[in-house]
PDB file of C-alpha atoms and ligand atoms in Angstrom:
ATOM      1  CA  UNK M   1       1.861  -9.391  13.247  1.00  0.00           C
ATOM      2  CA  UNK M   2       2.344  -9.220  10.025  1.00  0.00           C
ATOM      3  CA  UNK M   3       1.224  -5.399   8.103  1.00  0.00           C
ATOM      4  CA  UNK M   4      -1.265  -6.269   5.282  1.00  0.00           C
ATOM      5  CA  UNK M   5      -1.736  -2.726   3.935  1.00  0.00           C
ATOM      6  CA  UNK M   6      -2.165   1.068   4.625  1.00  0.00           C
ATOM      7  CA  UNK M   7      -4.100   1.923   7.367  1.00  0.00           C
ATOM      8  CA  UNK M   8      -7.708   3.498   7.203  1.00  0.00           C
ATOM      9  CA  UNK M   9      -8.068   6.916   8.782  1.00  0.00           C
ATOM     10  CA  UNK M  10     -11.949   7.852  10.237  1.00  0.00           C
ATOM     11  CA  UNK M  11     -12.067  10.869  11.729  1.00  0.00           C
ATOM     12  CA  UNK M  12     -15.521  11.461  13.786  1.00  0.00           C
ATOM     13  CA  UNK M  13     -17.283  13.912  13.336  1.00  0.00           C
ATOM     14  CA  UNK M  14     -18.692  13.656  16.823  1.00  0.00           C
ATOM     15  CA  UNK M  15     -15.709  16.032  17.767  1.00  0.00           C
ATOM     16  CA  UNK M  16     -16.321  18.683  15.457  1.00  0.00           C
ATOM     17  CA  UNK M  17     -18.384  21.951  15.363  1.00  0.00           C
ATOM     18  CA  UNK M  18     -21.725  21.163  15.098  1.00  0.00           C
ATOM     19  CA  UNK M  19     -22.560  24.785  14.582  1.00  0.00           C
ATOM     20  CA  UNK M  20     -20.226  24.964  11.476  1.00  0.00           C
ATOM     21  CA  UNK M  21     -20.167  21.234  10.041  1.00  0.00           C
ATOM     22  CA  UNK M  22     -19.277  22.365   6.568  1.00  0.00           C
ATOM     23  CA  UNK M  23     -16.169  24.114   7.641  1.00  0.00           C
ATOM     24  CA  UNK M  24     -15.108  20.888   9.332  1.00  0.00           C
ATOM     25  CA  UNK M  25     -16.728  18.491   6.824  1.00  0.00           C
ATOM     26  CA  UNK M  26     -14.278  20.589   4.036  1.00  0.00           C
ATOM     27  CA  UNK M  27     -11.082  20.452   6.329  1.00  0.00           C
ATOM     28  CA  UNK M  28     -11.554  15.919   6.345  1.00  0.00           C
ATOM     29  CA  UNK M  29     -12.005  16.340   2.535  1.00  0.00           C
ATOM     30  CA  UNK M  30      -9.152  18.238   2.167  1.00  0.00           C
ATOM     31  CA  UNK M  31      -7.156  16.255   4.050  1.00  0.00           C
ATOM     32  CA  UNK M  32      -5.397  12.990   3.937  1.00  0.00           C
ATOM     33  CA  UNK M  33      -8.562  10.927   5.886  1.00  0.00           C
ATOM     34  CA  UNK M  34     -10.271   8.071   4.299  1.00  0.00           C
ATOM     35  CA  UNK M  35     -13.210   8.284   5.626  1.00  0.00           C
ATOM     36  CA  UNK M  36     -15.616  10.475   7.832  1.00  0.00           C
ATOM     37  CA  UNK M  37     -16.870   8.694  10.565  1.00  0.00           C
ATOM     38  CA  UNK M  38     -20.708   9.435  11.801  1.00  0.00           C
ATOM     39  CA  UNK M  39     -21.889   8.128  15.598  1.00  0.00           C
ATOM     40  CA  UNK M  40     -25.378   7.977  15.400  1.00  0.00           C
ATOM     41  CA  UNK M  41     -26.852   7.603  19.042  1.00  0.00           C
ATOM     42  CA  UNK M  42     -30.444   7.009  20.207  1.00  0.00           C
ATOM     43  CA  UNK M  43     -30.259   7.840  24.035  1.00  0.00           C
ATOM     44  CA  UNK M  44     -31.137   4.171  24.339  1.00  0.00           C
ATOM     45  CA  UNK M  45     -28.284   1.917  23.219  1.00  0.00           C
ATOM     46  CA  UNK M  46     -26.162   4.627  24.481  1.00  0.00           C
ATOM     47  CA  UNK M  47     -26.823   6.923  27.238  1.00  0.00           C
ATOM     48  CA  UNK M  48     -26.510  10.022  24.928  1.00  0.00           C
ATOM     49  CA  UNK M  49     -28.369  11.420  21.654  1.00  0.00           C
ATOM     50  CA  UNK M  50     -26.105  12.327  18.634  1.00  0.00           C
ATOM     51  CA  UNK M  51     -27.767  13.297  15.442  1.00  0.00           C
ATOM     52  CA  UNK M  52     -29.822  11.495  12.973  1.00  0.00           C
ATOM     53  CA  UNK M  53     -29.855  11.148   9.066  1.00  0.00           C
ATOM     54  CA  UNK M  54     -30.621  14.443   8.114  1.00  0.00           C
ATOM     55  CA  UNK M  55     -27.615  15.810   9.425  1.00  0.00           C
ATOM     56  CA  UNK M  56     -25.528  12.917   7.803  1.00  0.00           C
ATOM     57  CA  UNK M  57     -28.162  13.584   4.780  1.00  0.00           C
ATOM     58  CA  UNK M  58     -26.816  17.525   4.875  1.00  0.00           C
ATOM     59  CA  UNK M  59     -23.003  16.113   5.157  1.00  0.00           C
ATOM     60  CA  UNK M  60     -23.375  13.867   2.332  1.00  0.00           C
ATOM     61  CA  UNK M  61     -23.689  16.983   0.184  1.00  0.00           C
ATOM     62  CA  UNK M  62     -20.609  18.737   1.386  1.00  0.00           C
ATOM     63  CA  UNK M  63     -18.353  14.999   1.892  1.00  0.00           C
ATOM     64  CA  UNK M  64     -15.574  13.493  -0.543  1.00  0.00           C
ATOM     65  CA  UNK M  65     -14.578  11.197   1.517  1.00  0.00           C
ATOM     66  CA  UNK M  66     -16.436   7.815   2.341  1.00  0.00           C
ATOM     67  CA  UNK M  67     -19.077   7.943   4.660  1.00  0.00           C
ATOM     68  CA  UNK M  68     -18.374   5.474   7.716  1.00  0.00           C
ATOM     69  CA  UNK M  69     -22.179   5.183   9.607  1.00  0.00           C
ATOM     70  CA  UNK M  70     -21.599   4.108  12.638  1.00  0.00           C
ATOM     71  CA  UNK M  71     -25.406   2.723  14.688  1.00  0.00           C
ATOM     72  CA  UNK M  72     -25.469   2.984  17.969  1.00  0.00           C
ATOM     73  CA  UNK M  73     -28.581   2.495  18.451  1.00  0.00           C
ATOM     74  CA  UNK M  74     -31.411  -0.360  19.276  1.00  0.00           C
ATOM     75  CA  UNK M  75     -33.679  -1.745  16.281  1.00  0.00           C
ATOM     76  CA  UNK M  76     -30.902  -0.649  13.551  1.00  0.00           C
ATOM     77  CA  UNK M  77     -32.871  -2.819  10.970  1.00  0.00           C
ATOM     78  CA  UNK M  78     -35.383  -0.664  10.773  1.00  0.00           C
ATOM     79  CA  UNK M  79     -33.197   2.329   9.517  1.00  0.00           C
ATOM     80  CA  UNK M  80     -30.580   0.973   7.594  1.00  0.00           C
ATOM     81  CA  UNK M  81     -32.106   2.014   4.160  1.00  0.00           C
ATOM     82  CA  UNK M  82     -32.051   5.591   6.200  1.00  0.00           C
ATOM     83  CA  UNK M  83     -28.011   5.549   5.734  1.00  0.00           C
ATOM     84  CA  UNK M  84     -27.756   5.410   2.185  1.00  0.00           C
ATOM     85  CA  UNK M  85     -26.558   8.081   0.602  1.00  0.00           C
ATOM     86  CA  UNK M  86     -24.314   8.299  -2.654  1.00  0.00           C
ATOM     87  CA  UNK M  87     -20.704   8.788  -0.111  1.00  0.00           C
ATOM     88  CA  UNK M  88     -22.374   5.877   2.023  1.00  0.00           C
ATOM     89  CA  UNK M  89     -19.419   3.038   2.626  1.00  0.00           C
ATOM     90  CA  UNK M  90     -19.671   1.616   5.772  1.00  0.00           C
ATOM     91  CA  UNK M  91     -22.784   0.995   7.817  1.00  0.00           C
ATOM     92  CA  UNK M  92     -22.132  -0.550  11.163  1.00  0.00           C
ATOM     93  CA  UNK M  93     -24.343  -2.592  13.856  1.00  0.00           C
ATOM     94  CA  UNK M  94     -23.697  -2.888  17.362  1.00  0.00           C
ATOM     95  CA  UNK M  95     -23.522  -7.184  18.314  1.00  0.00           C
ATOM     96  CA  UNK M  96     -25.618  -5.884  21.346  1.00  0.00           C
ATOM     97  CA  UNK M  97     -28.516  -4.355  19.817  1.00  0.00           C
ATOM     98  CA  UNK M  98     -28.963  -7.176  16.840  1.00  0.00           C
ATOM     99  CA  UNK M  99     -31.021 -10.209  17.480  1.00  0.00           C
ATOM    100  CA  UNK M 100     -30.672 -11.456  14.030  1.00  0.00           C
ATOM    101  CA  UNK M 101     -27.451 -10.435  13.743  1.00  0.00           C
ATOM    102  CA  UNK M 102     -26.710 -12.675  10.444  1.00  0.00           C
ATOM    103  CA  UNK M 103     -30.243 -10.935   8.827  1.00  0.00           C
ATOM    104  CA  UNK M 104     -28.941  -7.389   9.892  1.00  0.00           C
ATOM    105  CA  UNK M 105     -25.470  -8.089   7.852  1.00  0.00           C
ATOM    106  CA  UNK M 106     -27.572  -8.781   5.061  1.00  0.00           C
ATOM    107  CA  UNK M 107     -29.706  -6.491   4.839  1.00  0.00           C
ATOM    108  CA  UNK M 108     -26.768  -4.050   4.791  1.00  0.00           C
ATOM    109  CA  UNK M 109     -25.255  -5.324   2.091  1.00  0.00           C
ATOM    110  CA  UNK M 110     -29.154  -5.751   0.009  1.00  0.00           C
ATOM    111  CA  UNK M 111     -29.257  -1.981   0.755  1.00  0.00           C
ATOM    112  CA  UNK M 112     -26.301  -1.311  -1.030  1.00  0.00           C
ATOM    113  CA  UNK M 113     -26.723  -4.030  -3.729  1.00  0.00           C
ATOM    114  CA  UNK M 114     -30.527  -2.124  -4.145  1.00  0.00           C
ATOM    115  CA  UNK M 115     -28.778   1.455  -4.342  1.00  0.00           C
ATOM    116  CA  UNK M 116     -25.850   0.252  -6.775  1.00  0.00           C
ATOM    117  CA  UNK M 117     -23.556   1.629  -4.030  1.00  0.00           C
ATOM    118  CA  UNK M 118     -20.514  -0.488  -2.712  1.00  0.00           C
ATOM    119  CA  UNK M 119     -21.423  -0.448   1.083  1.00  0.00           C
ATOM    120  CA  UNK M 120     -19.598  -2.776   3.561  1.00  0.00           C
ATOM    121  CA  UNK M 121     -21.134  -4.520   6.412  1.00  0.00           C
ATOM    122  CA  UNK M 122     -19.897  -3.714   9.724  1.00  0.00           C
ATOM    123  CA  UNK M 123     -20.346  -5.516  13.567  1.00  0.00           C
ATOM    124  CA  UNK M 124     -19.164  -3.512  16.393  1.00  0.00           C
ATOM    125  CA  UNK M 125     -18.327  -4.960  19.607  1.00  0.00           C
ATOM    126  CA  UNK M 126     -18.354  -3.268  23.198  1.00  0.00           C
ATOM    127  CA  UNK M 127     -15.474  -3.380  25.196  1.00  0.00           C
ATOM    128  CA  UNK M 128     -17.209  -6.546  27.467  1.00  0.00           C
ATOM    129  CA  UNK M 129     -18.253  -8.209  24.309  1.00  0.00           C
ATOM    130  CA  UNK M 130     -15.671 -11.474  23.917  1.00  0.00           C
ATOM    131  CA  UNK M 131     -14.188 -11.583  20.258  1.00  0.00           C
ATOM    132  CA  UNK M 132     -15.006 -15.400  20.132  1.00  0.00           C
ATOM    133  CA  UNK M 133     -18.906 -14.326  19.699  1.00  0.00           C
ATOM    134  CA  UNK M 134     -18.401 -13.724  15.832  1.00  0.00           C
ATOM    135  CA  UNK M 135     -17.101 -17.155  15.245  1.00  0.00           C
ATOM    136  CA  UNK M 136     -20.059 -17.659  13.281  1.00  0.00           C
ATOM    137  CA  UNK M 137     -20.523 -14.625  11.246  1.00  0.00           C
ATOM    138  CA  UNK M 138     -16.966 -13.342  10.860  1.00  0.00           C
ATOM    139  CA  UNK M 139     -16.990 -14.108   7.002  1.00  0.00           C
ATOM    140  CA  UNK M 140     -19.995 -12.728   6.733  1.00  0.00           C
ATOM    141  CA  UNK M 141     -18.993  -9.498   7.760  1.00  0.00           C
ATOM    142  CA  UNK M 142     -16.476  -6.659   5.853  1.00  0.00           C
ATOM    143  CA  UNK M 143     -15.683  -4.482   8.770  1.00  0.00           C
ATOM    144  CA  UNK M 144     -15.500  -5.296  13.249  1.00  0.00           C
ATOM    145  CA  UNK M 145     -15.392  -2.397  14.914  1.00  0.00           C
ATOM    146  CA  UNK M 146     -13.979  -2.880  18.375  1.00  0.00           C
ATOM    147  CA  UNK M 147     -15.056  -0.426  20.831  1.00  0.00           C
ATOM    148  CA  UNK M 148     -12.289   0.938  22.927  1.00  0.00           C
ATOM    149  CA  UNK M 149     -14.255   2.659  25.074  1.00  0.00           C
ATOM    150  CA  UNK M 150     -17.760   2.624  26.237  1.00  0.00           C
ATOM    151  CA  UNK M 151     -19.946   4.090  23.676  1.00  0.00           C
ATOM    152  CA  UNK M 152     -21.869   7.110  24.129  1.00  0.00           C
ATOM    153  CA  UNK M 153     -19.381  10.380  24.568  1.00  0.00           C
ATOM    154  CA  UNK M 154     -16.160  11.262  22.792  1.00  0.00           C
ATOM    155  CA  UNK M 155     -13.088  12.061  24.721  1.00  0.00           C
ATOM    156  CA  UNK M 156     -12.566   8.835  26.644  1.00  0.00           C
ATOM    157  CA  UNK M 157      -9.617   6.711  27.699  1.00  0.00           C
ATOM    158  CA  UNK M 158      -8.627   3.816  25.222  1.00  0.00           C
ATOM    159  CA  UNK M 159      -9.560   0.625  26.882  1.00  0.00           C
ATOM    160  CA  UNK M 160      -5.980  -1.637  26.770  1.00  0.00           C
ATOM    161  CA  UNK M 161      -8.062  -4.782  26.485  1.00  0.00           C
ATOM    162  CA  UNK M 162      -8.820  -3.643  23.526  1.00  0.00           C
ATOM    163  CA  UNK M 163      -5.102  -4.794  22.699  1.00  0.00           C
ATOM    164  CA  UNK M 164      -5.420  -8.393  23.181  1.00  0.00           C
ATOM    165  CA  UNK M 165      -8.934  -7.960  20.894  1.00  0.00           C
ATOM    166  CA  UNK M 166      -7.097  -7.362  18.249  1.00  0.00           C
ATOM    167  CA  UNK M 167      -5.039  -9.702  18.070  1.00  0.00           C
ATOM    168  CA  UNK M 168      -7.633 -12.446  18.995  1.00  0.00           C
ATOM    169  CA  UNK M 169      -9.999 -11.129  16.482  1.00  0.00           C
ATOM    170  CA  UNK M 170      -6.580 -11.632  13.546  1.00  0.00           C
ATOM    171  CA  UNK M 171      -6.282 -14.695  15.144  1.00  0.00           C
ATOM    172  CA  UNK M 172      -9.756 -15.369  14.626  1.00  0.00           C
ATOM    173  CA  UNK M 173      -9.579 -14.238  10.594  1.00  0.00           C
ATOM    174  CA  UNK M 174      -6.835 -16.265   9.992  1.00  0.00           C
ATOM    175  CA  UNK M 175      -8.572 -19.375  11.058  1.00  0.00           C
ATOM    176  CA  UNK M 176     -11.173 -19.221   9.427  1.00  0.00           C
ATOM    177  CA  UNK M 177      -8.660 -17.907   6.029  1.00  0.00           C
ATOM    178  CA  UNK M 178     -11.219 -14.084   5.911  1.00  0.00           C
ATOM    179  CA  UNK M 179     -10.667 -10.831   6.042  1.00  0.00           C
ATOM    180  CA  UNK M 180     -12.429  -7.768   7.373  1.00  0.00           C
ATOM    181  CA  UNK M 181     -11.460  -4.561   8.297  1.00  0.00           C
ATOM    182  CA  UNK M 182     -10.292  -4.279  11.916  1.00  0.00           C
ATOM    183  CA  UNK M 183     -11.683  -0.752  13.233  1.00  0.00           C
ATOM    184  CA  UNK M 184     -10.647   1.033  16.326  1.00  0.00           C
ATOM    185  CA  UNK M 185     -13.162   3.337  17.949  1.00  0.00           C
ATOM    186  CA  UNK M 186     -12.510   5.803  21.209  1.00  0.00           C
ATOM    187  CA  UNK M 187      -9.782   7.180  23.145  1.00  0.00           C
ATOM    188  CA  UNK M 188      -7.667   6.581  19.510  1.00  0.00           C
ATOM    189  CA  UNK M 189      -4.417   9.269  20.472  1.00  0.00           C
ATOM    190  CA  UNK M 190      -0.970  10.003  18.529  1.00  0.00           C
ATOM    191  CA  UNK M 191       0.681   7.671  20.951  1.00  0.00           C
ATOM    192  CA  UNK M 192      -1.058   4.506  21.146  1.00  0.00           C
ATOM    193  CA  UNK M 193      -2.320   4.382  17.746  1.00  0.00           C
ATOM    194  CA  UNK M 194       1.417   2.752  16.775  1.00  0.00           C
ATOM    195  CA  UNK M 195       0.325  -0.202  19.106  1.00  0.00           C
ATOM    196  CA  UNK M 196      -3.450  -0.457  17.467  1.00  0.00           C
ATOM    197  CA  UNK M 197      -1.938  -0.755  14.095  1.00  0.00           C
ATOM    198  CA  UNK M 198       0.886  -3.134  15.692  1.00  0.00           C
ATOM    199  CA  UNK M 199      -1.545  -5.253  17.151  1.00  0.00           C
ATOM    200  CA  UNK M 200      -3.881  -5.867  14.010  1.00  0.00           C
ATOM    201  CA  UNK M 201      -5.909  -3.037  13.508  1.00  0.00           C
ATOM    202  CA  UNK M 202      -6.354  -1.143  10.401  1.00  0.00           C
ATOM    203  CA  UNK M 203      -9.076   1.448  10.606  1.00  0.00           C
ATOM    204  CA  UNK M 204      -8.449   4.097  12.983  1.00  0.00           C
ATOM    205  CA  UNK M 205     -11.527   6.270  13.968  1.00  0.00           C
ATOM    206  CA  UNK M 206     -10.587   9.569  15.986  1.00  0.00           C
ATOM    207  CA  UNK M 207     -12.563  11.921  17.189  1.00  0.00           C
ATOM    208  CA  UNK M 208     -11.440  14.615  19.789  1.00  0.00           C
ATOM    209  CA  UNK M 209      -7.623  13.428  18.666  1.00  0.00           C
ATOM    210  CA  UNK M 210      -8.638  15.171  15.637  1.00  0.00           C
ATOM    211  CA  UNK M 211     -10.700  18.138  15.968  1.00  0.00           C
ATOM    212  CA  UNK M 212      -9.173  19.144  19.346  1.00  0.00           C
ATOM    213  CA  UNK M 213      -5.777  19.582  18.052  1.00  0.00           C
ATOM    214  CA  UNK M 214      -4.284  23.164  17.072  1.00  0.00           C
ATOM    215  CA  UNK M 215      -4.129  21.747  13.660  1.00  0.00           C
ATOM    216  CA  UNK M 216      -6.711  19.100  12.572  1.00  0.00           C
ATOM    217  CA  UNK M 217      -5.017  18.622   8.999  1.00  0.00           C
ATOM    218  CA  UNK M 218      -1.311  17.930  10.274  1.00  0.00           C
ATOM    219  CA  UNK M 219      -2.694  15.383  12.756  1.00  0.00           C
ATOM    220  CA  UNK M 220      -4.910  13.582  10.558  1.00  0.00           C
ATOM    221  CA  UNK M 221      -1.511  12.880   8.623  1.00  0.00           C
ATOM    222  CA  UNK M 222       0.222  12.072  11.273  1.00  0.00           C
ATOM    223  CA  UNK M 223      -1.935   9.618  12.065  1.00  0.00           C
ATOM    224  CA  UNK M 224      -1.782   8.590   8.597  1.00  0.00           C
ATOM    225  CA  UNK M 225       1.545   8.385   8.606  1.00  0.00           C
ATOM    226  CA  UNK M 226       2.256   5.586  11.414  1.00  0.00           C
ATOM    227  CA  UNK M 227       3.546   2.551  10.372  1.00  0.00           C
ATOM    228  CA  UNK M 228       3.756   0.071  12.836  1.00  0.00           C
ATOM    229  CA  UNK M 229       6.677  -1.528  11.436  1.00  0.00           C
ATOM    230  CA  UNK M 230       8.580   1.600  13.661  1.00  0.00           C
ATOM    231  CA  UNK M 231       6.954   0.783  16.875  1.00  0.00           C
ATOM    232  CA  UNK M 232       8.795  -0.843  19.065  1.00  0.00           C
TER     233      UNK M 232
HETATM  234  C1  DX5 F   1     -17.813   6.830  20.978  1.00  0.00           C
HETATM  235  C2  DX5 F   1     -17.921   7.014  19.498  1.00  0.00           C
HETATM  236  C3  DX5 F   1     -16.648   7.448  18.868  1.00  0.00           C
HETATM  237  C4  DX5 F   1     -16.176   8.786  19.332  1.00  0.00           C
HETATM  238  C5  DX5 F   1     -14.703   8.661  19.557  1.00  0.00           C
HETATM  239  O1  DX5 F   1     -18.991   6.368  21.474  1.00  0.00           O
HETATM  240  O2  DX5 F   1     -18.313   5.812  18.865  1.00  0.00           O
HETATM  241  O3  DX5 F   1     -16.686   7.394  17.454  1.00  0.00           O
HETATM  242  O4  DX5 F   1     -16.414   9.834  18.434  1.00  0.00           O
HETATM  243  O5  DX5 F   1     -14.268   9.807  20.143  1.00  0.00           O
HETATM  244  P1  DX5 F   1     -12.802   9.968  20.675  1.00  0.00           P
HETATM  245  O6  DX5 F   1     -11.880   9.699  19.520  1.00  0.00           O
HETATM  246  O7  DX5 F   1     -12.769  11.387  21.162  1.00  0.00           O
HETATM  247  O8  DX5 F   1     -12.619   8.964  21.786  1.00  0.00           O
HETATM  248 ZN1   ZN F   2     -18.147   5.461  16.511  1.00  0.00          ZN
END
């Protein structure tokens, strides 16, 4: 596989100190991240309950760094205007919870057309979810995030499968000559992130990898700092 560019670093925030989000929300912007990456959960799409947008309203205030929404959650239609903010750069739909998939894409991109904001339109995947699904909407789309791991909780095991995703999912671009972001979400760790960026990918979202380590800084560069050209 062939390496187009640098690779996006997401750190999420799901993993950090929700009684001190500044402190952590200042560590990503001082560090060499791209983006922040925000799991909002509805205890319905996912068996768990995040936060909502006033939190990501209150981090918006404090972030540098582009804001990566990620909605895991049913109905997302109805609160995609809720994600705009000024750092807002990604907003992402779950395949599963869109029945108008194609009208949920665009009204992503209206919002951010509307709000003069440059916001890319994301599709995430679950792990059971085939790749060959988006044959229809794949140029439609900026950003597929491919979950590695079930949604719902942080601190999971990256799903292999995930592997062969990838590449189907290049495989997929290339046919059809378009390009979107390929973003990896759960279980993302220091040593199979070489593979994910080997395979295809090119976002890398990490959550516990990140704010569980002695120092959150040095491994957000690290992570930064893979090239898969090294990997075996
Ligand atoms: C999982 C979330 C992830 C989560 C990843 O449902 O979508 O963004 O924060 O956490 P880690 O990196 O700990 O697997
Ligand atoms: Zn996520």
């Amino acid at each position: 596989m062939k390496y187009q560019q640098q690779h996006l670093v997401a750190p999420s925030i799901l993993a950090a100190n929700f009684a001190n989000l500044q402190h952590d929300v200042e560590m990503v912007n001082h560090s060499e991240a791209d983006c922040l990456h925000l799991d909002v959960m509805d205890g319905r799409f996912v068996p768990n309950i995040s936060f909502g947008f006033p939190v990501i309203k209150a981090i918006n205030k404090y972030a540098t760094k582009a804001l990566d929404i990620h909605l895991m959650i049913v109905e997302p239609d109805k609160y995609i205007n809720h994600c705009v903010f000024e750092n807002t750069r990604m907003i992402t739909v779950h395949y599963e919870a869109c029945t108008h998939l194609h009208r949920s894409i665009a009204a992503i991109k209206e919002a951010g057309i509307k709000a003069g904001i440059p916001i890319q339109a994301g599709v995430a995947l679950n792990p059971h979810t085939p790749v060959a699904l988006l044959a229809d909407i794949i140029r439609d789309v900026d950003l597929v995030c491919l979950m590695s791991v079930n949604p719902g909780f942080g601190g999971q095991s990256f799903i292999p499968q995930t592997l062969n995703k990838i590449r189907q999912l290049r495989h997929l671009m290339e046919q059809q000559k378009t390009n979107a972001f390929i973003e990896i979400d759960g279980g993302v760790k220091l040593d199979n992130a070489g593979a994910i960026l080997k395979a295809g990918a090119n976002v890398l979202v990490a959550g516990s990898t990140v704010f569980k380590s002695q120092n959150p800084t040095e491994t957000i560069q690290q992570l930064k700092c893979l090239r898969p050209e090294m990997m075996a």
